[in-house]
Short mmCIF file of C-alpha atoms (C1' of nucleotides) in Angstrom, two decimals:
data_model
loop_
_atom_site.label_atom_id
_atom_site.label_comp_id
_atom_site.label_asym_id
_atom_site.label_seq_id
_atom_site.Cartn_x
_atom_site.Cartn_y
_atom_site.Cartn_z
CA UNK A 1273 79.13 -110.22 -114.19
CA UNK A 1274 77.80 -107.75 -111.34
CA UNK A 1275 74.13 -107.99 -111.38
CA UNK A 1276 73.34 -104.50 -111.69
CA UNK A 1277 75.16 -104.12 -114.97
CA UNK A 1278 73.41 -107.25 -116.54
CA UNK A 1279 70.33 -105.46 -115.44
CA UNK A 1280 70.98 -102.26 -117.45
CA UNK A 1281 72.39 -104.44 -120.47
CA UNK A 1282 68.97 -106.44 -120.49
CA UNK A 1283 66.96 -103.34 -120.24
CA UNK A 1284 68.33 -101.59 -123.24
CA UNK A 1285 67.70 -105.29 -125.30
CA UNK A 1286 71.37 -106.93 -125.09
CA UNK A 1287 70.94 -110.19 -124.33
CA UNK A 1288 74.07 -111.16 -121.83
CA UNK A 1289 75.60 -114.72 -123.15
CA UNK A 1290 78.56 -116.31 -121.83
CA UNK A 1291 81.44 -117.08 -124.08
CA UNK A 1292 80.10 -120.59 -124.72
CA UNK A 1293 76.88 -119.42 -125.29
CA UNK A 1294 78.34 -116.93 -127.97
CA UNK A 1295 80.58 -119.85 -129.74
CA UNK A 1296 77.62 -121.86 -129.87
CA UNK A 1297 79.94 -124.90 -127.78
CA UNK A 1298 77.97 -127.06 -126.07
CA UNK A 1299 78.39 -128.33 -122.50
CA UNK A 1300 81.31 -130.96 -123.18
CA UNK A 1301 83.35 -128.97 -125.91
CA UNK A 1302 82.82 -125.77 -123.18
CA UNK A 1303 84.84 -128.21 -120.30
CA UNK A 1304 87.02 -128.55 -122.83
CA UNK A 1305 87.86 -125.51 -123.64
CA UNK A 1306 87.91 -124.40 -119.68
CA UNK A 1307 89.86 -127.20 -119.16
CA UNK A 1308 92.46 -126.41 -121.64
CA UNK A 1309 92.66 -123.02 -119.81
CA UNK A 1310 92.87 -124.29 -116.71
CA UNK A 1311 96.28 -126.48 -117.75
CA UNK A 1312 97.80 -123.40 -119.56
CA UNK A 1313 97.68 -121.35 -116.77
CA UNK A 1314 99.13 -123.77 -114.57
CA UNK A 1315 102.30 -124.54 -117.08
CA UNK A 1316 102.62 -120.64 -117.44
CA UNK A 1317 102.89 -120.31 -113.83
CA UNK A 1318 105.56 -122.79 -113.43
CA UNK A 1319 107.83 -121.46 -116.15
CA UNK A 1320 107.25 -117.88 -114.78
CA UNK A 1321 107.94 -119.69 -111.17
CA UNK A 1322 111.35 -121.20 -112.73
CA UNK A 1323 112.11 -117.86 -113.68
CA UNK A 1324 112.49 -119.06 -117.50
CA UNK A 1325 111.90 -117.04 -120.97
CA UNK A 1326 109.07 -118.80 -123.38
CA UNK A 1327 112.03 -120.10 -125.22
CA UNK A 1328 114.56 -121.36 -122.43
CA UNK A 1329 111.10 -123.24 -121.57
CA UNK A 1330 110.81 -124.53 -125.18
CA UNK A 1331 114.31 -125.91 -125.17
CA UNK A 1332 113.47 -127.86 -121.52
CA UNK A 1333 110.80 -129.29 -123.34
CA UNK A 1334 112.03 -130.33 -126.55
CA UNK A 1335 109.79 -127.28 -128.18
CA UNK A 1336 110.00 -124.17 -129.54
CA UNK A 1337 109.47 -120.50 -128.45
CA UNK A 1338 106.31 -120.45 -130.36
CA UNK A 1339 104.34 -123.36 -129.35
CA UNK A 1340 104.82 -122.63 -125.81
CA UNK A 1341 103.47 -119.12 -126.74
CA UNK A 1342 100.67 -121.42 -128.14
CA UNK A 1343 100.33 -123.06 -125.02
CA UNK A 1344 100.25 -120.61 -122.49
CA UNK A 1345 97.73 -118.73 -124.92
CA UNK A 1346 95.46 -122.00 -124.77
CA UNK A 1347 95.37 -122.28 -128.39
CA UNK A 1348 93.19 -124.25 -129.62
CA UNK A 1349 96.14 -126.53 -132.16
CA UNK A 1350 97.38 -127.74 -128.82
CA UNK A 1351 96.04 -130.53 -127.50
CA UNK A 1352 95.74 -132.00 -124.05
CA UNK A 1353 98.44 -134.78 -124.76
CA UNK A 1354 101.09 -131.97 -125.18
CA UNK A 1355 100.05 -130.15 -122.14
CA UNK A 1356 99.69 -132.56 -120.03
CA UNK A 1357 103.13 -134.11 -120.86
CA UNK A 1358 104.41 -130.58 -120.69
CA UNK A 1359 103.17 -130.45 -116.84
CA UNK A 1360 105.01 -133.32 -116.41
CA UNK A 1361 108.47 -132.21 -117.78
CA UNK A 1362 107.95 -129.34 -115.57
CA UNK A 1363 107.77 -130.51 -112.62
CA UNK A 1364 104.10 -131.63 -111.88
CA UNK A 1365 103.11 -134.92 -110.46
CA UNK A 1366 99.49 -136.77 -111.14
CA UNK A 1367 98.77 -135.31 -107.71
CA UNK A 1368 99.31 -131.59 -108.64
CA UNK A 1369 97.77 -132.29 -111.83
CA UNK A 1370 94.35 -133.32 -109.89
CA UNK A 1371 94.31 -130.34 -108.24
CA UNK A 1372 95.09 -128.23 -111.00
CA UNK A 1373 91.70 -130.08 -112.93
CA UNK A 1374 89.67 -129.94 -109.58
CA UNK A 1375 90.25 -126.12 -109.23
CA UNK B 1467 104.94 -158.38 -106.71
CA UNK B 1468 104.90 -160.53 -103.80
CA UNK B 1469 108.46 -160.44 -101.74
CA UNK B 1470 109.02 -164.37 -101.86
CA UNK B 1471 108.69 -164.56 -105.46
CA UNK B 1472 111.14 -161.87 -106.21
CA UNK B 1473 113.72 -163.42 -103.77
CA UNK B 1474 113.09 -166.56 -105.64
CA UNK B 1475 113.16 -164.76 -109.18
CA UNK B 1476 116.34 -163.01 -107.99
CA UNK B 1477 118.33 -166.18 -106.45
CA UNK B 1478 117.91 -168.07 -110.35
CA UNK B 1479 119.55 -164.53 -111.70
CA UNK B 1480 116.20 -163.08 -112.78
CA UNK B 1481 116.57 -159.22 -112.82
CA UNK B 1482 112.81 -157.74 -111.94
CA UNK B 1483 111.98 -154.92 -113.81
CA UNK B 1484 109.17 -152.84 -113.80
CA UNK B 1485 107.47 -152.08 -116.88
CA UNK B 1486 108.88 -148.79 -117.31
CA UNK B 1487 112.53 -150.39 -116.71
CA UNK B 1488 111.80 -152.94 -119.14
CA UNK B 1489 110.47 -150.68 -121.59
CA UNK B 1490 112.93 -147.94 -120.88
CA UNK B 1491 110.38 -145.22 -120.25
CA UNK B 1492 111.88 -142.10 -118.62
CA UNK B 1493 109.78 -140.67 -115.45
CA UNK B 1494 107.54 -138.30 -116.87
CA UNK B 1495 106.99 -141.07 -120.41
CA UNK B 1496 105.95 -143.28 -117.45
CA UNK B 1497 103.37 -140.72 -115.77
CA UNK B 1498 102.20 -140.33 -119.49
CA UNK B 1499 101.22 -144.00 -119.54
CA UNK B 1500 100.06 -144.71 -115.91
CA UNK B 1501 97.40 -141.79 -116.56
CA UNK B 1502 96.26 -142.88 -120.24
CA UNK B 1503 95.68 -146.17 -118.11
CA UNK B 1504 94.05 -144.77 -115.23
CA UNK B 1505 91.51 -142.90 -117.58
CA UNK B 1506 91.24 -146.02 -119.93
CA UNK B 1507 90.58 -147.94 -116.45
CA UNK B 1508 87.60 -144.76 -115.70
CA UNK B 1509 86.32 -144.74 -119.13
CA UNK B 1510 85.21 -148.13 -118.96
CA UNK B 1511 83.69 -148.14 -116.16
CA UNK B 1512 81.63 -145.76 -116.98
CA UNK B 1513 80.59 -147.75 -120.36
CA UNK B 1514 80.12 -150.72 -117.82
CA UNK B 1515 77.68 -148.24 -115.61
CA UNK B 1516 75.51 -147.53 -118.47
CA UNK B 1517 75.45 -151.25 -119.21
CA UNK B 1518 76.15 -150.39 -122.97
CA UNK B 1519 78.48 -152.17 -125.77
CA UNK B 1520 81.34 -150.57 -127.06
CA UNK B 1521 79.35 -150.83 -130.19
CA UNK B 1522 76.65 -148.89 -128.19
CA UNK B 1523 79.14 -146.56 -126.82
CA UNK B 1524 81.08 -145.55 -129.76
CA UNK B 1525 77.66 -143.63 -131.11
CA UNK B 1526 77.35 -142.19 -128.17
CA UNK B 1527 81.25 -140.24 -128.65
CA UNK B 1528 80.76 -140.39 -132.60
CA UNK B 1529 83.66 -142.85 -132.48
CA UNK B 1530 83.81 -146.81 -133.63
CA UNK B 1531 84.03 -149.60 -131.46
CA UNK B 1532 87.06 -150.49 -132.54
CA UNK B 1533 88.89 -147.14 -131.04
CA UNK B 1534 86.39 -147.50 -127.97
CA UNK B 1535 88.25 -150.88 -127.65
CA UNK B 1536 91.51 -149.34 -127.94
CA UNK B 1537 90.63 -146.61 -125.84
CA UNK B 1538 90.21 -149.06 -123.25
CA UNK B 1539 93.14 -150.99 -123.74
CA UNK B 1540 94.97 -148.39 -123.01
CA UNK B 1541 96.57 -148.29 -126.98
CA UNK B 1542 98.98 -145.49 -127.57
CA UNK B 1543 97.15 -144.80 -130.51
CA UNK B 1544 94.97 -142.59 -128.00
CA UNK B 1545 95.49 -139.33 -126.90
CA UNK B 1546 94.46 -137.85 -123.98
CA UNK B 1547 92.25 -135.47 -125.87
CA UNK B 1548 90.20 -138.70 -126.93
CA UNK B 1549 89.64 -140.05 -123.75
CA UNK B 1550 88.93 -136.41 -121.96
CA UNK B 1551 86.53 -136.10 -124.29
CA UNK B 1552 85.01 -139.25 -124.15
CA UNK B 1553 84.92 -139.02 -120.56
CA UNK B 1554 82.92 -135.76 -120.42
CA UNK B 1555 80.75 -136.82 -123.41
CA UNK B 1556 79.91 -140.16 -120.64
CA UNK B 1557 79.13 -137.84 -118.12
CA UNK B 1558 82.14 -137.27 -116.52
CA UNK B 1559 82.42 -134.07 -114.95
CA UNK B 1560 85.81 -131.75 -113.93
CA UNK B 1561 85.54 -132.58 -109.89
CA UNK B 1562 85.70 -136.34 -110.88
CA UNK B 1563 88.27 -136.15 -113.45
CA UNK B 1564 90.66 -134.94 -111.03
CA UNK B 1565 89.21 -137.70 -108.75
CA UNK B 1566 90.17 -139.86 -110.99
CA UNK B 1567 93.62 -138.48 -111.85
CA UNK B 1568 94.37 -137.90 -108.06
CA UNK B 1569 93.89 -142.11 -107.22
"C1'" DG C 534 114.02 -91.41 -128.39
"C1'" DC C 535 116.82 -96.34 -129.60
"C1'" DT C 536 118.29 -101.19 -128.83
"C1'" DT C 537 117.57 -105.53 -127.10
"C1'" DA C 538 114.80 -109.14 -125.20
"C1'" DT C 539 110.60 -111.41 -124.94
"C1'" DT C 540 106.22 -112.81 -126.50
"C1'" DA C 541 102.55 -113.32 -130.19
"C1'" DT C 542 100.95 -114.84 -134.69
"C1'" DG C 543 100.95 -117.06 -139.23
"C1'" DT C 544 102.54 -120.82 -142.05
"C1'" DC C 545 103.88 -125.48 -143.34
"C1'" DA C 546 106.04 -130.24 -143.96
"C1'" DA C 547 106.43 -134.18 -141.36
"C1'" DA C 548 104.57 -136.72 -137.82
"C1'" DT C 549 100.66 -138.32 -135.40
"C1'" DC C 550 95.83 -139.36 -134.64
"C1'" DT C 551 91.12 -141.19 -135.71
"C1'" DG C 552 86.93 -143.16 -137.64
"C1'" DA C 553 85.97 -146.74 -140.44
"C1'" DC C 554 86.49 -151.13 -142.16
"C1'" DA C 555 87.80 -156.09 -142.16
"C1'" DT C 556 88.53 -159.82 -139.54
"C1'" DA C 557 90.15 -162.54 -135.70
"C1'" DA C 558 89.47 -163.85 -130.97
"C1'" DA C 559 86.72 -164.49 -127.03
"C1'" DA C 560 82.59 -164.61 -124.56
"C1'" DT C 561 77.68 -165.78 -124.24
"C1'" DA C 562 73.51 -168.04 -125.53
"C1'" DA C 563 70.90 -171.69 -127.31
"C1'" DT D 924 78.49 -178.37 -130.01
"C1'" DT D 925 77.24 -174.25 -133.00
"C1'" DA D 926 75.23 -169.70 -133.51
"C1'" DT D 927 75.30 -165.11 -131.97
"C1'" DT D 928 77.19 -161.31 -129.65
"C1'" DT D 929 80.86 -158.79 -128.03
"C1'" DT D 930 85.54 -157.45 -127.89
"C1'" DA D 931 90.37 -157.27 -129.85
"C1'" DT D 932 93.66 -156.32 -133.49
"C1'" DG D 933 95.52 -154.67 -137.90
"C1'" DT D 934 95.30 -151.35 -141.52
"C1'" DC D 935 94.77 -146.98 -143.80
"C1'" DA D 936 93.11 -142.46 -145.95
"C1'" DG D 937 91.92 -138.22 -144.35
"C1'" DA D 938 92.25 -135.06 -140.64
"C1'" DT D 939 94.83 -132.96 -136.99
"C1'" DT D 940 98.99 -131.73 -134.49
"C1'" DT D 941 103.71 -130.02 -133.85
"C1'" DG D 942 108.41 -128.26 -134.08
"C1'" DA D 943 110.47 -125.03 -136.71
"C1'" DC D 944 110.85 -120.86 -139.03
"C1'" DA D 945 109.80 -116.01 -140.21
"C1'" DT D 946 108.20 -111.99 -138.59
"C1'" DA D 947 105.23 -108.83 -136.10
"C1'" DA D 948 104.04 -106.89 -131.69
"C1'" DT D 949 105.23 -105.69 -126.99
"C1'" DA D 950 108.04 -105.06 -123.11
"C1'" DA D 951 112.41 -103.95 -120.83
"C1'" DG D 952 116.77 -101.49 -120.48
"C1'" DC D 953 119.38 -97.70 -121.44
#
DNA sequence: GCTTATTATGTCAAATCTGACATAAAATAA
DNA sequence: TTATTTTATGTCAGATTTGACATAATAAGC
């Protein structure tokens, strides 16, 4: 958040939290939830990149239209284990997948 | 495997499979499993680092020792949910997950 | 506008996971 | 050796996840 603008916010009593702060998460569940994020972008990108529909997707995957929409939306029913092997089916190595976590 | 022995294995008719052949595991079933074991492998370490029991551990994730011993046996039973979050609950941070992914 | 395609959201039964427990096996100490 | 500690393995009820479905919301084409 520009600095100025917290300034202002502060001055007229808000008190600026980040989302964690807000959800009450604390520090692990918050790298969770980024994390989550981090792989859902990624698997959105390479279905967008392999120029395929949510539910062409599902089908390469053995899912459906709606739990990719799930996935790409980092809901939080989807766990890790289903992203991850997700990545996988689409194309991403261990390798990719580090640098997908690192960034 | 050393080269020797497989020639020998090979001359008596022994077929050398890797685990994935002799399981059957399809490419990305075998990614699955090489990185359950490569963050069973990091998990324990870091239980190892702290010089605690898996006894000692599990209280420290809110888990038992008997799925901290499974998580670091590498037991299907485990998601990759479980051992993320065990891994940032030990300290574990994003920069050396992906570390740990990437070796 | 209207039609079609794509994505988002809610729900649920079946499948899967997990902490807890018992107990066996293995390691360590005494 | 025999205790004691630690780790491994099996089981299971309760909790969570997931593909599938319906349907709503949005975008794209015309």
């Amino acid at each position: 958040m520009e600095k100025k603008k917290r300034k202002r916010l502060d001055e007229k009593g808000w008190k600026v939290r980040s989302v964690s702060e807000f959800l009450g998460l604390s520090e692990d569940e918050e790298r969770v939830v980024e994390l989550r994020i981090a792989l859902s972008d990624a698997l959105k990108k390479q279905r967008l990149n392999a120029k395929l529909t949510q539910e062409g997707f599902a089908r390469m995957l053995n899912s459906s239209q709606s739990r990719v929409a799930k996935m790409e939306a980092g809901d939080p029913s989807v766990t890790f284990d289903l992203l991850i092997r997700s990545l996988f089916r689409a194309g991403i190595d261990r390798r990719k997948l580090s640098k997908i976590i690192a960034a």
